PDB file of C-alpha atoms in Angstrom:
ATOM      1  CA  ALA A   1       1.663  23.854  33.783  1.00  0.00           C
ATOM      2  CA  LYS A   2       1.953  20.452  35.029  1.00  0.00           C
ATOM      3  CA  SER A   3       3.157  17.850  33.038  1.00  0.00           C
ATOM      4  CA  LEU A   4       1.706  14.392  32.721  1.00  0.00           C
ATOM      5  CA  VAL A   5       4.189  11.411  31.314  1.00  0.00           C
ATOM      6  CA  ALA A   6       3.436   7.806  30.297  1.00  0.00           C
ATOM      7  CA  ARG A   7       6.428   5.241  29.729  1.00  0.00           C
ATOM      8  CA  GLY A   8       6.519   1.447  29.431  1.00  0.00           C
ATOM      9  CA  ILE A   9       4.719   1.178  25.959  1.00  0.00           C
ATOM     10  CA  TYR A  10       6.349  -0.763  23.183  1.00  0.00           C
ATOM     11  CA  SER A  11       5.852  -1.150  19.729  1.00  0.00           C
ATOM     12  CA  GLN A  12       7.633  -3.636  17.022  1.00  0.00           C
ATOM     13  CA  THR A  13      10.193  -2.116  14.363  1.00  0.00           C
ATOM     14  CA  ASP A  14       9.469  -2.118  11.003  1.00  0.00           C
ATOM     15  CA  ILE A  15      12.402  -3.802   9.780  1.00  0.00           C
ATOM     16  CA  ASP A  16      13.781  -7.040  10.850  1.00  0.00           C
ATOM     17  CA  ASN A  17      17.296  -6.142  13.286  1.00  0.00           C
ATOM     18  CA  THR A  18      19.163  -6.974  15.701  1.00  0.00           C
ATOM     19  CA  GLU A  19      16.557  -4.716  18.090  1.00  0.00           C
ATOM     20  CA  PRO A  20      13.492  -5.432  17.656  1.00  0.00           C
ATOM     21  CA  ILE A  21      11.857  -3.518  19.779  1.00  0.00           C
ATOM     22  CA  VAL A  22      11.008   0.835  20.354  1.00  0.00           C
ATOM     23  CA  HIS A  23      10.031   2.467  23.737  1.00  0.00           C
ATOM     24  CA  ILE A  24       7.458   4.919  23.394  1.00  0.00           C
ATOM     25  CA  GLU A  25       7.380   7.788  26.126  1.00  0.00           C
ATOM     26  CA  THR A  26       5.156  10.333  26.321  1.00  0.00           C
ATOM     27  CA  MET A  27       4.459  13.916  27.731  1.00  0.00           C
ATOM     28  CA  ILE A  28       1.998  16.183  27.259  1.00  0.00           C
ATOM     29  CA  SER A  29       1.105  19.713  29.328  1.00  0.00           C
ATOM     30  CA  ARG A  30      -1.252  22.474  29.293  1.00  0.00           C
ATOM     31  CA  TRP A  31       0.164  24.838  26.856  1.00  0.00           C
ATOM     32  CA  LEU A  32      -0.550  26.275  23.006  1.00  0.00           C
ATOM     33  CA  TYR A  33      -1.063  23.084  20.768  1.00  0.00           C
ATOM     34  CA  ARG A  34       1.962  21.588  19.929  1.00  0.00           C
ATOM     35  CA  PHE A  35       2.620  17.869  18.961  1.00  0.00           C
ATOM     36  CA  THR A  36       6.284  16.842  18.498  1.00  0.00           C
ATOM     37  CA  LEU A  37       7.629  13.515  17.825  1.00  0.00           C
ATOM     38  CA  LEU A  38      10.717  13.023  18.460  1.00  0.00           C
ATOM     39  CA  GLY A  39      12.995   9.954  16.882  1.00  0.00           C
ATOM     40  CA  MET A  40      11.667   9.383  13.461  1.00  0.00           C
ATOM     41  CA  ASN A  41      12.431  10.732  10.217  1.00  0.00           C
ATOM     42  CA  PRO A  42      10.833  14.306   9.969  1.00  0.00           C
ATOM     43  CA  ARG A  43       9.318  13.385   6.409  1.00  0.00           C
ATOM     44  CA  TYR A  44       7.445   9.822   8.258  1.00  0.00           C
ATOM     45  CA  ALA A  45       6.483  11.868  11.187  1.00  0.00           C
ATOM     46  CA  SER A  46       4.790  14.742   9.894  1.00  0.00           C
ATOM     47  CA  ASP A  47       1.754  12.420   8.535  1.00  0.00           C
ATOM     48  CA  THR A  48       2.038   9.783  11.415  1.00  0.00           C
ATOM     49  CA  LYS A  49       0.965  12.724  14.001  1.00  0.00           C
ATOM     50  CA  ASP A  50      -1.648  13.843  11.275  1.00  0.00           C
ATOM     51  CA  ARG A  51      -3.582  10.376  11.802  1.00  0.00           C
ATOM     52  CA  VAL A  52      -2.963  10.063  15.420  1.00  0.00           C
ATOM     53  CA  TYR A  53      -4.679  13.332  16.386  1.00  0.00           C
ATOM     54  CA  SER A  54      -7.089  12.885  13.987  1.00  0.00           C
ATOM     55  CA  ALA A  55      -8.016   9.570  15.329  1.00  0.00           C
ATOM     56  CA  LEU A  56      -7.797  10.434  18.763  1.00  0.00           C
ATOM     57  CA  ARG A  57     -10.589  12.933  17.760  1.00  0.00           C
ATOM     58  CA  SER A  58     -12.444  11.340  15.993  1.00  0.00           C
ATOM     59  CA  SER A  59     -12.438   8.386  18.142  1.00  0.00           C
ATOM     60  CA  ASP A  60     -13.956  11.120  21.083  1.00  0.00           C
ATOM     61  CA  LEU A  61     -11.336   9.931  23.189  1.00  0.00           C
ATOM     62  CA  LEU A  62      -8.834  12.767  23.318  1.00  0.00           C
ATOM     63  CA  ASN A  63      -8.910  16.906  21.338  1.00  0.00           C
ATOM     64  CA  LEU A  64      -5.022  17.680  21.645  1.00  0.00           C
ATOM     65  CA  LYS A  65      -5.474  21.198  20.113  1.00  0.00           C
ATOM     66  CA  SER A  66      -8.964  22.376  21.702  1.00  0.00           C
ATOM     67  CA  ASP A  67      -8.233  21.448  25.174  1.00  0.00           C
ATOM     68  CA  ASN A  68      -4.701  23.782  24.390  1.00  0.00           C
ATOM     69  CA  ARG A  69      -2.128  20.254  24.845  1.00  0.00           C
ATOM     70  CA  LYS A  70       1.498  20.529  24.021  1.00  0.00           C
ATOM     71  CA  ILE A  71       2.674  16.674  23.126  1.00  0.00           C
ATOM     72  CA  ILE A  72       6.069  15.581  22.968  1.00  0.00           C
ATOM     73  CA  VAL A  73       6.168  11.498  22.037  1.00  0.00           C
ATOM     74  CA  THR A  74       9.469  10.176  22.237  1.00  0.00           C
ATOM     75  CA  LEU A  75      10.629   6.784  19.670  1.00  0.00           C
ATOM     76  CA  SER A  76      13.508   5.265  20.983  1.00  0.00           C
ATOM     77  CA  PRO A  77      16.688   3.598  20.483  1.00  0.00           C
ATOM     78  CA  ASP A  78      17.321   6.953  18.008  1.00  0.00           C
ATOM     79  CA  ASP A  79      19.544   4.659  15.479  1.00  0.00           C
ATOM     80  CA  THR A  80      16.587   2.581  14.735  1.00  0.00           C
ATOM     81  CA  THR A  81      14.932   2.991  11.321  1.00  0.00           C
ATOM     82  CA  LYS A  82      11.853   4.206  11.583  1.00  0.00           C
ATOM     83  CA  LYS A  83       9.189   4.245   9.083  1.00  0.00           C
ATOM     84  CA  GLU A  84       5.834   5.345   9.095  1.00  0.00           C
ATOM     85  CA  GLY A  85       2.638   2.692   9.605  1.00  0.00           C
ATOM     86  CA  ILE A  86       3.312   0.642  12.581  1.00  0.00           C
ATOM     87  CA  TYR A  87       3.778   3.273  15.418  1.00  0.00           C
ATOM     88  CA  ASP A  88       0.453   4.595  15.107  1.00  0.00           C
ATOM     89  CA  LEU A  89      -1.005   2.890  17.579  1.00  0.00           C
ATOM     90  CA  GLY A  90       1.419   2.854  20.275  1.00  0.00           C
ATOM     91  CA  ILE A  91       1.808   6.699  20.327  1.00  0.00           C
ATOM     92  CA  ALA A  92      -1.934   7.108  20.537  1.00  0.00           C
ATOM     93  CA  LEU A  93      -2.407   4.828  23.261  1.00  0.00           C
ATOM     94  CA  SER A  94       0.569   5.861  24.976  1.00  0.00           C
ATOM     95  CA  CYS A  95      -0.773   9.392  24.713  1.00  0.00           C
ATOM     96  CA  ILE A  96      -4.506   8.171  26.245  1.00  0.00           C
ATOM     97  CA  SER A  97      -2.628   6.802  29.193  1.00  0.00           C
ATOM     98  CA  CYS A  98      -1.124  10.061  30.084  1.00  0.00           C
ATOM     99  CA  ILE A  99      -4.295  12.045  30.445  1.00  0.00           C
ATOM    100  CA  ASP A 100      -6.411   8.627  31.641  1.00  0.00           C
ATOM    101  CA  LYS A 101      -4.546   6.732  34.451  1.00  0.00           C
ATOM    102  CA  ASN A 102      -6.778   3.693  34.150  1.00  0.00           C
ATOM    103  CA  LEU A 103      -5.189   2.740  31.022  1.00  0.00           C
ATOM    104  CA  PRO A 104      -1.562   2.476  31.934  1.00  0.00           C
ATOM    105  CA  THR A 105       0.603   0.825  29.505  1.00  0.00           C
ATOM    106  CA  GLN A 106       3.563  -0.962  31.065  1.00  0.00           C
ATOM    107  CA  ASN A 107       4.734  -4.252  29.495  1.00  0.00           C
ATOM    108  CA  MET A 108       2.786  -3.401  27.097  1.00  0.00           C
ATOM    109  CA  LEU A 109       3.358  -4.198  22.848  1.00  0.00           C
ATOM    110  CA  ALA A 110       1.423  -2.414  20.206  1.00  0.00           C
ATOM    111  CA  ILE A 111       1.699  -2.660  16.907  1.00  0.00           C
ATOM    112  CA  GLY A 112      -0.861  -1.038  14.345  1.00  0.00           C
ATOM    113  CA  GLY A 113      -1.456   2.116  11.895  1.00  0.00           C
ATOM    114  CA  LEU A 114      -4.484   4.172  12.235  1.00  0.00           C
ATOM    115  CA  SER A 115      -7.129   5.912   9.501  1.00  0.00           C
ATOM    116  CA  ILE A 116      -8.433   8.974  10.837  1.00  0.00           C
ATOM    117  CA  SER A 117     -11.325   7.970  11.878  1.00  0.00           C
ATOM    118  CA  GLY A 118      -9.822   5.471  14.346  1.00  0.00           C
ATOM    119  CA  LYS A 119      -9.794   1.764  12.596  1.00  0.00           C
ATOM    120  CA  ILE A 120      -7.079   0.104  13.766  1.00  0.00           C
ATOM    121  CA  LEU A 121      -4.667  -0.961  10.441  1.00  0.00           C
ATOM    122  CA  SER A 122      -2.965  -4.188   9.986  1.00  0.00           C
ATOM    123  CA  THR A 123       0.831  -4.319  10.220  1.00  0.00           C
ATOM    124  CA  LYS A 124       1.364  -8.205   8.838  1.00  0.00           C
ATOM    125  CA  ARG A 125       3.843  -8.192  11.821  1.00  0.00           C
ATOM    126  CA  ILE A 126       2.199 -10.288  14.154  1.00  0.00           C
ATOM    127  CA  TYR A 127       4.639 -13.009  14.276  1.00  0.00           C
ATOM    128  CA  GLN A 128       7.575 -10.572  14.828  1.00  0.00           C
ATOM    129  CA  ALA A 129       5.198  -9.577  17.747  1.00  0.00           C
ATOM    130  CA  ILE A 130       4.706 -12.289  19.508  1.00  0.00           C
ATOM    131  CA  TYR A 131       8.493 -13.698  19.159  1.00  0.00           C
ATOM    132  CA  THR A 132       9.638  -9.922  20.482  1.00  0.00           C
ATOM    133  CA  ALA A 133       6.843 -10.239  23.136  1.00  0.00           C
ATOM    134  CA  HIS A 134       8.720 -13.948  24.474  1.00  0.00           C
ATOM    135  CA  LEU A 135      11.970 -12.588  24.288  1.00  0.00           C
ATOM    136  CA  LYS A 136      11.345  -9.314  26.194  1.00  0.00           C
ATOM    137  CA  GLN A 137       8.843 -11.029  28.883  1.00  0.00           C
ATOM    138  CA  ILE A 138       6.183  -8.468  27.438  1.00  0.00           C
ATOM    139  CA  SER A 139       2.687  -9.527  28.384  1.00  0.00           C
ATOM    140  CA  ILE A 140       0.266  -7.999  26.646  1.00  0.00           C
ATOM    141  CA  ILE A 141       0.593  -7.650  22.490  1.00  0.00           C
ATOM    142  CA  VAL A 142      -1.860  -4.824  21.202  1.00  0.00           C
ATOM    143  CA  CYS A 143      -3.124  -4.969  17.326  1.00  0.00           C
ATOM    144  CA  SER A 144      -5.202  -5.142  14.668  1.00  0.00           C
ATOM    145  CA  GLU A 145      -8.392  -7.682  14.430  1.00  0.00           C
ATOM    146  CA  GLU A 146      -6.770  -8.357  10.642  1.00  0.00           C
ATOM    147  CA  ASP A 147      -4.227  -9.356  12.405  1.00  0.00           C
ATOM    148  CA  LYS A 148      -4.940 -11.443  14.871  1.00  0.00           C
ATOM    149  CA  GLN A 149      -7.313 -13.178  12.963  1.00  0.00           C
ATOM    150  CA  THR A 150      -4.325 -14.796  11.213  1.00  0.00           C
ATOM    151  CA  LEU A 151      -3.912 -16.595  14.096  1.00  0.00           C
ATOM    152  CA  ASP A 152      -6.044 -19.811  15.233  1.00  0.00           C
ATOM    153  CA  GLU A 153      -7.296 -20.629  18.822  1.00  0.00           C
ATOM    154  CA  LYS A 154      -5.010 -23.261  19.171  1.00  0.00           C
ATOM    155  CA  THR A 155      -2.234 -20.973  18.838  1.00  0.00           C
ATOM    156  CA  LEU A 156      -3.976 -18.046  21.270  1.00  0.00           C
ATOM    157  CA  GLU A 157      -4.706 -21.026  23.668  1.00  0.00           C
ATOM    158  CA  ALA A 158      -0.751 -21.849  23.639  1.00  0.00           C
ATOM    159  CA  LEU A 159       0.232 -18.377  23.651  1.00  0.00           C
ATOM    160  CA  SER A 160      -2.707 -17.630  26.904  1.00  0.00           C
ATOM    161  CA  GLY A 161      -0.277 -20.396  28.270  1.00  0.00           C
ATOM    162  CA  PHE A 162       2.955 -18.506  27.954  1.00  0.00           C
ATOM    163  CA  GLY A 163       1.688 -14.832  29.659  1.00  0.00           C
ATOM    164  CA  ILE A 164       0.777 -13.599  26.354  1.00  0.00           C
ATOM    165  CA  GLN A 165      -2.091 -12.033  25.603  1.00  0.00           C
ATOM    166  CA  ILE A 166      -3.338 -10.512  22.516  1.00  0.00           C
ATOM    167  CA  ILE A 167      -6.269  -7.936  22.898  1.00  0.00           C
ATOM    168  CA  SER A 168      -7.610  -6.644  18.993  1.00  0.00           C
ATOM    169  CA  ALA A 169     -10.371  -4.278  17.829  1.00  0.00           C
ATOM    170  CA  ILE A 170     -11.567  -2.656  14.603  1.00  0.00           C
ATOM    171  CA  TYR A 171     -11.351   1.122  16.039  1.00  0.00           C
ATOM    172  CA  LEU A 172      -9.084   2.462  18.985  1.00  0.00           C
ATOM    173  CA  ARG A 173     -11.888   3.888  21.183  1.00  0.00           C
ATOM    174  CA  GLU A 174     -13.035  -0.521  21.382  1.00  0.00           C
ATOM    175  CA  VAL A 175      -9.639  -1.479  22.088  1.00  0.00           C
ATOM    176  CA  VAL A 176      -9.017   1.230  24.964  1.00  0.00           C
ATOM    177  CA  SER A 177     -12.337  -0.068  26.098  1.00  0.00           C
ATOM    178  CA  LEU A 178     -10.768  -3.737  26.108  1.00  0.00           C
ATOM    179  CA  LEU A 179      -7.902  -2.840  27.478  1.00  0.00           C
ATOM    180  CA  LYS A 180      -9.199  -1.013  30.431  1.00  0.00           C
ATOM    181  CA  THR A 181     -11.526  -4.335  31.420  1.00  0.00           C
ATOM    182  CA  TYR A 182      -8.653  -6.508  30.842  1.00  0.00           C
ATOM    183  CA  ILE A 183      -6.333  -4.585  33.429  1.00  0.00           C
ATOM    184  CA  SER A 184      -8.593  -3.856  35.718  1.00  0.00           C
ATOM    185  CA  GLN A 185      -9.184  -7.688  36.081  1.00  0.00           C
ATOM    186  CA  ASP A 186      -7.049  -9.223  38.668  1.00  0.00           C
ATOM    187  CA  LYS A 187      -4.871 -12.264  36.538  1.00  0.00           C
ATOM    188  CA  THR A 188      -3.462 -15.410  38.281  1.00  0.00           C
ATOM    189  CA  ASP A 189      -0.077 -15.829  38.002  1.00  0.00           C
ATOM    190  CA  VAL A 190       1.429 -17.788  34.827  1.00  0.00           C
ATOM    191  CA  PRO A 191       2.238 -21.605  35.457  1.00  0.00           C
ATOM    192  CA  GLU A 192       5.895 -21.990  34.073  1.00  0.00           C
ATOM    193  CA  THR A 193       5.661 -24.568  30.841  1.00  0.00           C
ATOM    194  CA  SER A 194       8.292 -26.410  29.503  1.00  0.00           C
ATOM    195  CA  HIS A 195       7.533 -25.146  26.275  1.00  0.00           C
ATOM    196  CA  SER A 196       9.470 -22.523  24.402  1.00  0.00           C
ATOM    197  CA  ILE A 197       8.003 -20.372  21.292  1.00  0.00           C
ATOM    198  CA  LEU A 198      10.359 -20.612  18.538  1.00  0.00           C
ATOM    199  CA  ILE A 199       9.352 -17.992  15.479  1.00  0.00           C
ATOM    200  CA  SER A 200      11.051 -17.023  12.203  1.00  0.00           C
ATOM    201  CA  LEU A 201      11.913 -13.504  11.480  1.00  0.00           C
ATOM    202  CA  LYS A 202      11.583 -14.218   7.866  1.00  0.00           C
ATOM    203  CA  PRO A 203       8.628 -11.756   6.338  1.00  0.00           C
ATOM    204  CA  ASN A 204       7.054 -14.245   5.158  1.00  0.00           C
ATOM    205  CA  ILE A 205       6.819 -16.322   8.234  1.00  0.00           C
ATOM    206  CA  LYS A 206       3.164 -18.190   9.165  1.00  0.00           C
ATOM    207  CA  LYS A 207       3.577 -20.446  11.828  1.00  0.00           C
ATOM    208  CA  ILE A 208       4.661 -20.305  14.762  1.00  0.00           C
ATOM    209  CA  TYR A 209       6.395 -23.493  16.784  1.00  0.00           C
ATOM    210  CA  LEU A 210       5.715 -24.359  19.982  1.00  0.00           C
ATOM    211  CA  GLU A 211       8.528 -26.584  20.814  1.00  0.00           C
ATOM    212  CA  ASP A 212       9.590 -28.938  23.868  1.00  0.00           C
ATOM    213  CA  MET A 213      12.977 -27.934  25.915  1.00  0.00           C
TER     214      MET A 213
END
């Protein structure tokens, strides 16, 4: 059976540590249904798989069981502590990207939980995600509408000047549609900027500071 592999999507770690990024890779092949999630504590992995499977099915995006798909998802690095509630969105987008080549996930950071109905849940870590995207030169952050609403228009415009685009929606199906539209558009080169982004990694951070170099 032919295997389809998605590479390059990232997520933010759920704790503040020295390596703030998690790399998600997915392989899907035609076989008897089985969903394997590697790199996460088994007690969290089971619930994560159930949420992602249910969200994909209820959103009419993928029905992995009926289509007889064998799914292997890896979250790396292995030694990074991972708990549930932040990786659902990245895992779901990685699975979709395996099947739908109109949704490339390179240079993308996704943070968000998923309900079984496909609603994207807030993580309260949008500031940490922006900081990580800036450090790692990631151009797209995908998150819940609630997370994006914590940023004002001035901040969003400033981030766009840095080459960071935040794409959000209430439901998984909606954010997939928005991503396809955004990725299909021609992009112009991001102009060089004389500013830097400074974001404290403290959990209670409420501001993004733009500072002249």
